[in-house]
Amino acid sequence: MATMLLRHMAPNQAGVIVKVKATGELGRRIRDMGLVPGTPIQVQGRAPLKDPVAVRVRQFTLTLRNNEADYILVDVEKIP
Amino acid sequence: MKQAFHKSQEHLFALAGNPNCGKTTLFNAITGARQHVGNYPGITVEKKEGFYSLDGRQIRLVDLPGTYSLTAYSLEELVARDFLVHERPEVVINIVDASNLDRNLYLTVQLMELGVPVVVALNMMDVAEGRGLRIHAEELSKRLGVPVVPTVARRGEGKENLLRVAVEMAQSERHWEPLHVSYGPDVDPVLKDMEKIIGEHGFLTDLYPARWTALKYLEEDEQVKAKGRQANATVSEHLEALAAKLTEHLQKTLDSYPEAIIADHRYGFIAALLKDGVVEQRLKGNRMHLSDQIDRVLTNRFFGPIVMVAVLYAVYEFTFTYSELPVQWFEAAFAALGRWAEQAIPEGPLRSLLVSGIIDGVGGVMGFVPLIFFMFLAIAFLEDTGYLARAAYMLDRVFRVFGLHGSSFMAFIISGGIAGGCAVPGVLATRTLRTSRERLATLLTAPFMNCGAKVPVLAMLIAAFFTENRAQMLFLLTLLAWVFALVLAKIIRLTILRGPSSPFLLELPPYRIPTFKGLMIHTWERIFQYIRKAGTVIVAISVLLWALMTYPGLSASEKAAFDVERQAVLETLSEHHKDLLTSEQKTDLPPQVQEAREQLRAIDKREAATALQSSLAGRMGTALEKITRWCGFDWRTNVALVGGFAAKEVIISTLGTAYSLGELDTEENTSLSERLRQDPHWNPLVAFAAMVFIMLYSPCFVTVTCIVKESGSWKWGVFSMVFNTTVAFIVATAVYQAGRLLGLGS
């Protein structure tokens, strides 16, 4: 187990959110989407230009930009 | 029931839910054709209302905008919240996606915290079952304390039952009972203190439950805080101080914020609610969904862009191929109407107003209806299948460089990103963008694209001056349009719409096959708004432009001079030949009569050209020469450009009149090309400057009215006219002057 930023996760890598550092509008939007500590998350893939990133969380797929993913810390499992 | 008789026979229900939860589908299934679309007063969020009658009761159903929560960050959320608070619907029907329960219940919890009576529609039961999920509705209902009705909106299943339950709840006259969620040992005591203060002062209690107001103060909700300050500044300050103290405490002890803790606890509450016995996962293992498999290909680094180009091309082909024939029908119908009016009404200003002003003006707009219909149908299809979100996801990185959003691309493409679109549906397509800065920047720059009305004008000029490389020229102009749109978007975003880019958190909904009914309703709503506009603003502006190009007309002496000329021609003919001239006979005329007819026609054309020159528009054109000589335009071009504000196609017909060619068909513009080529004033350099100007200057008035409507303010409509025309003038002048310095064009 290691903690890293969502931005640095590899495709298909899974983990559990430990912290969401964003505040204000961005923080609220992230939380509205269900990204709160304790939530399992898996990287689905990245757009053709490597940004945004698509993640699977709570049975749905969400995309967010890398600079927004920088606010999310994840306890990751080893790359399968 | 006797008692029920005294109660109101009409119920007001609101429909709330996340985007992509099937809300619109359910709304359409319930209300069918009995719905109408408007705007919430003062803002651009759509307001949909529908009716349904159940056992003799009228149900008025208001579809709230799709939201993930009830915070007040986006317009949609604010609208949804304000509607609930101010209109006080008897029941909120909250649609939740059964295949994605926990996130959907986040909104439910917030609705319940607000206290409004809720009925949950557990939608997409079929999808959930397909994924091996079994949800026990009764158990969920018991734990939530509100009725839960399973539905499958796509098939209309459960809708009747849902409404029956809602009516029952409305009849029971349940009071607003806010739900209490525990927010943990740090937050709860503070909330309690705040609640007490709020209760004692009756602070905003006519609108919100006390605990809810307290929560909003902790969540830093600006709208509620502003309202609070207005209502009672001292209490508001006290509450803000308490919130600030808690924030400080939480930061020190937990390195967190109240809003984060609150969200965590809401999800915790939901997790506890769903534990043991509500959701049953029957298929174990991490089975990959079909949607994910499709995404492997459609958003793949290599295949994704290829597929996207193919899809765009298909949309384009579909729209323009299938709309071609109906557009011709519409045009033919309006032409026939014009001819009929010409015969039915005696010659004079009234006929001219009706035919040239109203019928041509409205016809020019209505002619687009089939095109817009197919365009919207294609977009609705891409939207409803879920592909549009994928395209936005793939393109976001590129558009971000220019201060735009991934979703901006559709508006550009539709507006003529591939030459030949139309800015009107393009502007309307910006609805898919949710955030306002990026949306406005897209609205303002999409009209730079070469729409289907500019193309014939450009084609005519290319045919006249760039015969050697026509295709390359049109391609160059398409590229230029993109460069200008993107660069100017960047400039706009760095100046008047400065600010950080909005967060890009976009859900990629599972791929779905859209319902035919949904597509049709989607498309019809938008078409109808367009048609309604044609009946109001557009008639007014058509009449105005017609008047500009008609009045004050020729003076009596000038008219007399033309009559004298005509008389002179007539006098060369014998009585018999005069009769032949006025007869309907077209062929086998004696040469003298032929010649006289030609001469008379030439006089008519010169009279029309002189009349145009002396009209208000003509005088404007002449006055504008002082400025436009910098970019090489004379009065005739200026008048045509003024007319082009009505619709860009008008540029050709007005140039035709100005160069005394008489009535000109846009299809048969070869004679105009010929005429321009021979005119000493025109040369390739002037033509190029003119093409650039036409590409960039003010959008046509239909587009401007759409911009006004979509941005919610006249300000942006006026801005787009002034800004685009200024840009066009500067660029065209630069082109012309640079070309002259290089010795081109003379």
PDB file of N, CA, C and O in Angstrom, chain B residues 485-519:
ATOM      1  N   ALA B 485     -11.655  31.901 -34.672  1.00  0.00           N
ATOM      2  CA  ALA B 485     -12.568  31.563 -33.577  1.00  0.00           C
ATOM      3  C   ALA B 485     -11.782  31.196 -32.320  1.00  0.00           C
ATOM      4  O   ALA B 485     -12.076  31.692 -31.228  1.00  0.00           O
ATOM      5  N   LEU B 486     -10.769  30.356 -32.476  1.00  0.00           N
ATOM      6  CA  LEU B 486     -10.032  29.901 -31.294  1.00  0.00           C
ATOM      7  C   LEU B 486      -9.189  31.017 -30.685  1.00  0.00           C
ATOM      8  O   LEU B 486      -9.190  31.216 -29.475  1.00  0.00           O
ATOM      9  N   VAL B 487      -8.497  31.760 -31.557  1.00  0.00           N
ATOM     10  CA  VAL B 487      -7.637  32.831 -31.038  1.00  0.00           C
ATOM     11  C   VAL B 487      -8.498  33.902 -30.366  1.00  0.00           C
ATOM     12  O   VAL B 487      -8.173  34.391 -29.279  1.00  0.00           O
ATOM     13  N   LEU B 488      -9.622  34.251 -30.992  1.00  0.00           N
ATOM     14  CA  LEU B 488     -10.466  35.285 -30.392  1.00  0.00           C
ATOM     15  C   LEU B 488     -11.129  34.778 -29.114  1.00  0.00           C
ATOM     16  O   LEU B 488     -11.328  35.551 -28.177  1.00  0.00           O
ATOM     17  N   ALA B 489     -11.425  33.483 -29.067  1.00  0.00           N
ATOM     18  CA  ALA B 489     -11.956  32.918 -27.819  1.00  0.00           C
ATOM     19  C   ALA B 489     -10.922  33.105 -26.717  1.00  0.00           C
ATOM     20  O   ALA B 489     -11.249  33.491 -25.591  1.00  0.00           O
ATOM     21  N   LYS B 490      -9.673  32.848 -27.068  1.00  0.00           N
ATOM     22  CA  LYS B 490      -8.596  33.007 -26.095  1.00  0.00           C
ATOM     23  C   LYS B 490      -8.523  34.467 -25.633  1.00  0.00           C
ATOM     24  O   LYS B 490      -8.418  34.748 -24.430  1.00  0.00           O
ATOM     25  N   ILE B 491      -8.602  35.380 -26.597  1.00  0.00           N
ATOM     26  CA  ILE B 491      -8.522  36.802 -26.243  1.00  0.00           C
ATOM     27  C   ILE B 491      -9.697  37.194 -25.343  1.00  0.00           C
ATOM     28  O   ILE B 491      -9.521  37.875 -24.332  1.00  0.00           O
ATOM     29  N   ILE B 492     -10.889  36.724 -25.701  1.00  0.00           N
ATOM     30  CA  ILE B 492     -12.072  37.038 -24.885  1.00  0.00           C
ATOM     31  C   ILE B 492     -11.896  36.486 -23.469  1.00  0.00           C
ATOM     32  O   ILE B 492     -12.205  37.148 -22.481  1.00  0.00           O
ATOM     33  N   ARG B 493     -11.357  35.273 -23.379  1.00  0.00           N
ATOM     34  CA  ARG B 493     -11.193  34.653 -22.063  1.00  0.00           C
ATOM     35  C   ARG B 493     -10.101  35.332 -21.239  1.00  0.00           C
ATOM     36  O   ARG B 493     -10.074  35.215 -20.026  1.00  0.00           O
ATOM     37  N   LEU B 494      -9.182  36.012 -21.940  1.00  0.00           N
ATOM     38  CA  LEU B 494      -8.124  36.712 -21.209  1.00  0.00           C
ATOM     39  C   LEU B 494      -8.530  38.136 -20.852  1.00  0.00           C
ATOM     40  O   LEU B 494      -7.845  38.801 -20.088  1.00  0.00           O
ATOM     41  N   THR B 495      -9.629  38.611 -21.442  1.00  0.00           N
ATOM     42  CA  THR B 495     -10.024  39.996 -21.176  1.00  0.00           C
ATOM     43  C   THR B 495     -11.388  40.064 -20.497  1.00  0.00           C
ATOM     44  O   THR B 495     -11.470  39.971 -19.284  1.00  0.00           O
ATOM     45  N   ILE B 496     -12.452  40.187 -21.300  1.00  0.00           N
ATOM     46  CA  ILE B 496     -13.749  40.427 -20.679  1.00  0.00           C
ATOM     47  C   ILE B 496     -14.298  39.225 -19.917  1.00  0.00           C
ATOM     48  O   ILE B 496     -15.105  39.386 -19.021  1.00  0.00           O
ATOM     49  N   LEU B 497     -13.909  38.031 -20.289  1.00  0.00           N
ATOM     50  CA  LEU B 497     -14.404  36.859 -19.549  1.00  0.00           C
ATOM     51  C   LEU B 497     -13.244  36.189 -18.830  1.00  0.00           C
ATOM     52  O   LEU B 497     -13.080  34.980 -18.843  1.00  0.00           O
ATOM     53  N   ARG B 498     -12.415  37.038 -18.222  1.00  0.00           N
ATOM     54  CA  ARG B 498     -11.246  36.520 -17.529  1.00  0.00           C
ATOM     55  C   ARG B 498     -11.674  35.684 -16.333  1.00  0.00           C
ATOM     56  O   ARG B 498     -12.723  35.902 -15.738  1.00  0.00           O
ATOM     57  N   GLY B 499     -10.839  34.740 -15.995  1.00  0.00           N
ATOM     58  CA  GLY B 499     -11.140  33.945 -14.816  1.00  0.00           C
ATOM     59  C   GLY B 499     -10.644  32.542 -15.014  1.00  0.00           C
ATOM     60  O   GLY B 499     -10.419  32.122 -16.154  1.00  0.00           O
ATOM     61  N   PRO B 500     -10.483  31.822 -13.933  1.00  0.00           N
ATOM     62  CA  PRO B 500      -9.983  30.456 -14.055  1.00  0.00           C
ATOM     63  C   PRO B 500     -10.989  29.590 -14.789  1.00  0.00           C
ATOM     64  O   PRO B 500     -12.180  29.909 -14.825  1.00  0.00           O
ATOM     65  N   SER B 501     -10.497  28.526 -15.391  1.00  0.00           N
ATOM     66  CA  SER B 501     -11.439  27.643 -16.078  1.00  0.00           C
ATOM     67  C   SER B 501     -12.272  26.925 -15.018  1.00  0.00           C
ATOM     68  O   SER B 501     -11.810  26.671 -13.915  1.00  0.00           O
ATOM     69  N   SER B 502     -13.502  26.627 -15.369  1.00  0.00           N
ATOM     70  CA  SER B 502     -14.372  25.958 -14.403  1.00  0.00           C
ATOM     71  C   SER B 502     -13.957  24.497 -14.296  1.00  0.00           C
ATOM     72  O   SER B 502     -13.386  23.948 -15.231  1.00  0.00           O
ATOM     73  N   PRO B 503     -14.261  23.891 -13.178  1.00  0.00           N
ATOM     74  CA  PRO B 503     -13.890  22.495 -13.010  1.00  0.00           C
ATOM     75  C   PRO B 503     -14.501  21.634 -14.107  1.00  0.00           C
ATOM     76  O   PRO B 503     -15.608  21.908 -14.575  1.00  0.00           O
ATOM     77  N   PHE B 504     -13.748  20.664 -14.526  1.00  0.00           N
ATOM     78  CA  PHE B 504     -14.257  19.756 -15.550  1.00  0.00           C
ATOM     79  C   PHE B 504     -14.515  18.419 -14.882  1.00  0.00           C
ATOM     80  O   PHE B 504     -13.641  17.567 -14.806  1.00  0.00           O
ATOM     81  N   LEU B 505     -15.687  18.279 -14.310  1.00  0.00           N
ATOM     82  CA  LEU B 505     -16.057  16.993 -13.732  1.00  0.00           C
ATOM     83  C   LEU B 505     -17.262  16.528 -14.504  1.00  0.00           C
ATOM     84  O   LEU B 505     -18.361  17.039 -14.339  1.00  0.00           O
ATOM     85  N   LEU B 506     -17.001  15.605 -15.385  1.00  0.00           N
ATOM     86  CA  LEU B 506     -18.050  15.215 -16.301  1.00  0.00           C
ATOM     87  C   LEU B 506     -18.327  13.741 -16.123  1.00  0.00           C
ATOM     88  O   LEU B 506     -17.404  12.930 -16.101  1.00  0.00           O
ATOM     89  N   GLU B 507     -19.592  13.417 -16.001  1.00  0.00           N
ATOM     90  CA  GLU B 507     -19.933  12.007 -15.893  1.00  0.00           C
ATOM     91  C   GLU B 507     -19.986  11.415 -17.295  1.00  0.00           C
ATOM     92  O   GLU B 507     -20.509  12.040 -18.209  1.00  0.00           O
ATOM     93  N   LEU B 508     -19.412  10.245 -17.455  1.00  0.00           N
ATOM     94  CA  LEU B 508     -19.594   9.533 -18.715  1.00  0.00           C
ATOM     95  C   LEU B 508     -20.707   8.523 -18.477  1.00  0.00           C
ATOM     96  O   LEU B 508     -20.483   7.477 -17.885  1.00  0.00           O
ATOM     97  N   PRO B 509     -21.923   8.858 -18.894  1.00  0.00           N
ATOM     98  CA  PRO B 509     -23.036   7.944 -18.598  1.00  0.00           C
ATOM     99  C   PRO B 509     -22.878   6.665 -19.410  1.00  0.00           C
ATOM    100  O   PRO B 509     -22.233   6.679 -20.456  1.00  0.00           O
ATOM    101  N   PRO B 510     -23.446   5.564 -18.930  1.00  0.00           N
ATOM    102  CA  PRO B 510     -23.375   4.336 -19.724  1.00  0.00           C
ATOM    103  C   PRO B 510     -24.038   4.556 -21.076  1.00  0.00           C
ATOM    104  O   PRO B 510     -24.983   5.336 -21.184  1.00  0.00           O
ATOM    105  N   TYR B 511     -23.500   3.910 -22.100  1.00  0.00           N
ATOM    106  CA  TYR B 511     -24.125   4.035 -23.419  1.00  0.00           C
ATOM    107  C   TYR B 511     -25.540   3.502 -23.347  1.00  0.00           C
ATOM    108  O   TYR B 511     -25.791   2.473 -22.714  1.00  0.00           O
ATOM    109  N   ARG B 512     -26.452   4.212 -23.967  1.00  0.00           N
ATOM    110  CA  ARG B 512     -27.845   3.787 -23.990  1.00  0.00           C
ATOM    111  C   ARG B 512     -28.409   3.985 -25.370  1.00  0.00           C
ATOM    112  O   ARG B 512     -27.976   4.870 -26.092  1.00  0.00           O
ATOM    113  N   ILE B 513     -29.403   3.188 -25.697  1.00  0.00           N
ATOM    114  CA  ILE B 513     -30.106   3.420 -26.953  1.00  0.00           C
ATOM    115  C   ILE B 513     -31.237   4.394 -26.659  1.00  0.00           C
ATOM    116  O   ILE B 513     -32.063   4.133 -25.803  1.00  0.00           O
ATOM    117  N   PRO B 514     -31.255   5.543 -27.327  1.00  0.00           N
ATOM    118  CA  PRO B 514     -32.287   6.539 -27.013  1.00  0.00           C
ATOM    119  C   PRO B 514     -33.664   6.053 -27.422  1.00  0.00           C
ATOM    120  O   PRO B 514     -33.788   5.247 -28.337  1.00  0.00           O
ATOM    121  N   THR B 515     -34.688   6.566 -26.728  1.00  0.00           N
ATOM    122  CA  THR B 515     -36.041   6.226 -27.159  1.00  0.00           C
ATOM    123  C   THR B 515     -36.459   7.185 -28.258  1.00  0.00           C
ATOM    124  O   THR B 515     -36.058   8.348 -28.265  1.00  0.00           O
ATOM    125  N   PHE B 516     -37.240   6.689 -29.175  1.00  0.00           N
ATOM    126  CA  PHE B 516     -37.687   7.514 -30.296  1.00  0.00           C
ATOM    127  C   PHE B 516     -38.473   8.720 -29.791  1.00  0.00           C
ATOM    128  O   PHE B 516     -38.258   9.855 -30.215  1.00  0.00           O
ATOM    129  N   LYS B 517     -39.347   8.435 -28.815  1.00  0.00           N
ATOM    130  CA  LYS B 517     -40.180   9.493 -28.269  1.00  0.00           C
ATOM    131  C   LYS B 517     -39.319  10.592 -27.631  1.00  0.00           C
ATOM    132  O   LYS B 517     -39.551  11.785 -27.845  1.00  0.00           O
ATOM    133  N   GLY B 518     -38.307  10.160 -26.886  1.00  0.00           N
ATOM    134  CA  GLY B 518     -37.419  11.116 -26.239  1.00  0.00           C
ATOM    135  C   GLY B 518     -36.721  11.997 -27.265  1.00  0.00           C
ATOM    136  O   GLY B 518     -36.653  13.215 -27.105  1.00  0.00           O
ATOM    137  N   LEU B 519     -36.234  11.375 -28.319  1.00  0.00           N
ATOM    138  CA  LEU B 519     -35.539  12.133 -29.372  1.00  0.00           C
ATOM    139  C   LEU B 519     -36.462  13.164 -29.987  1.00  0.00           C
ATOM    140  O   LEU B 519     -36.097  14.314 -30.203  1.00  0.00           O
TER     141      LEU B 519
END
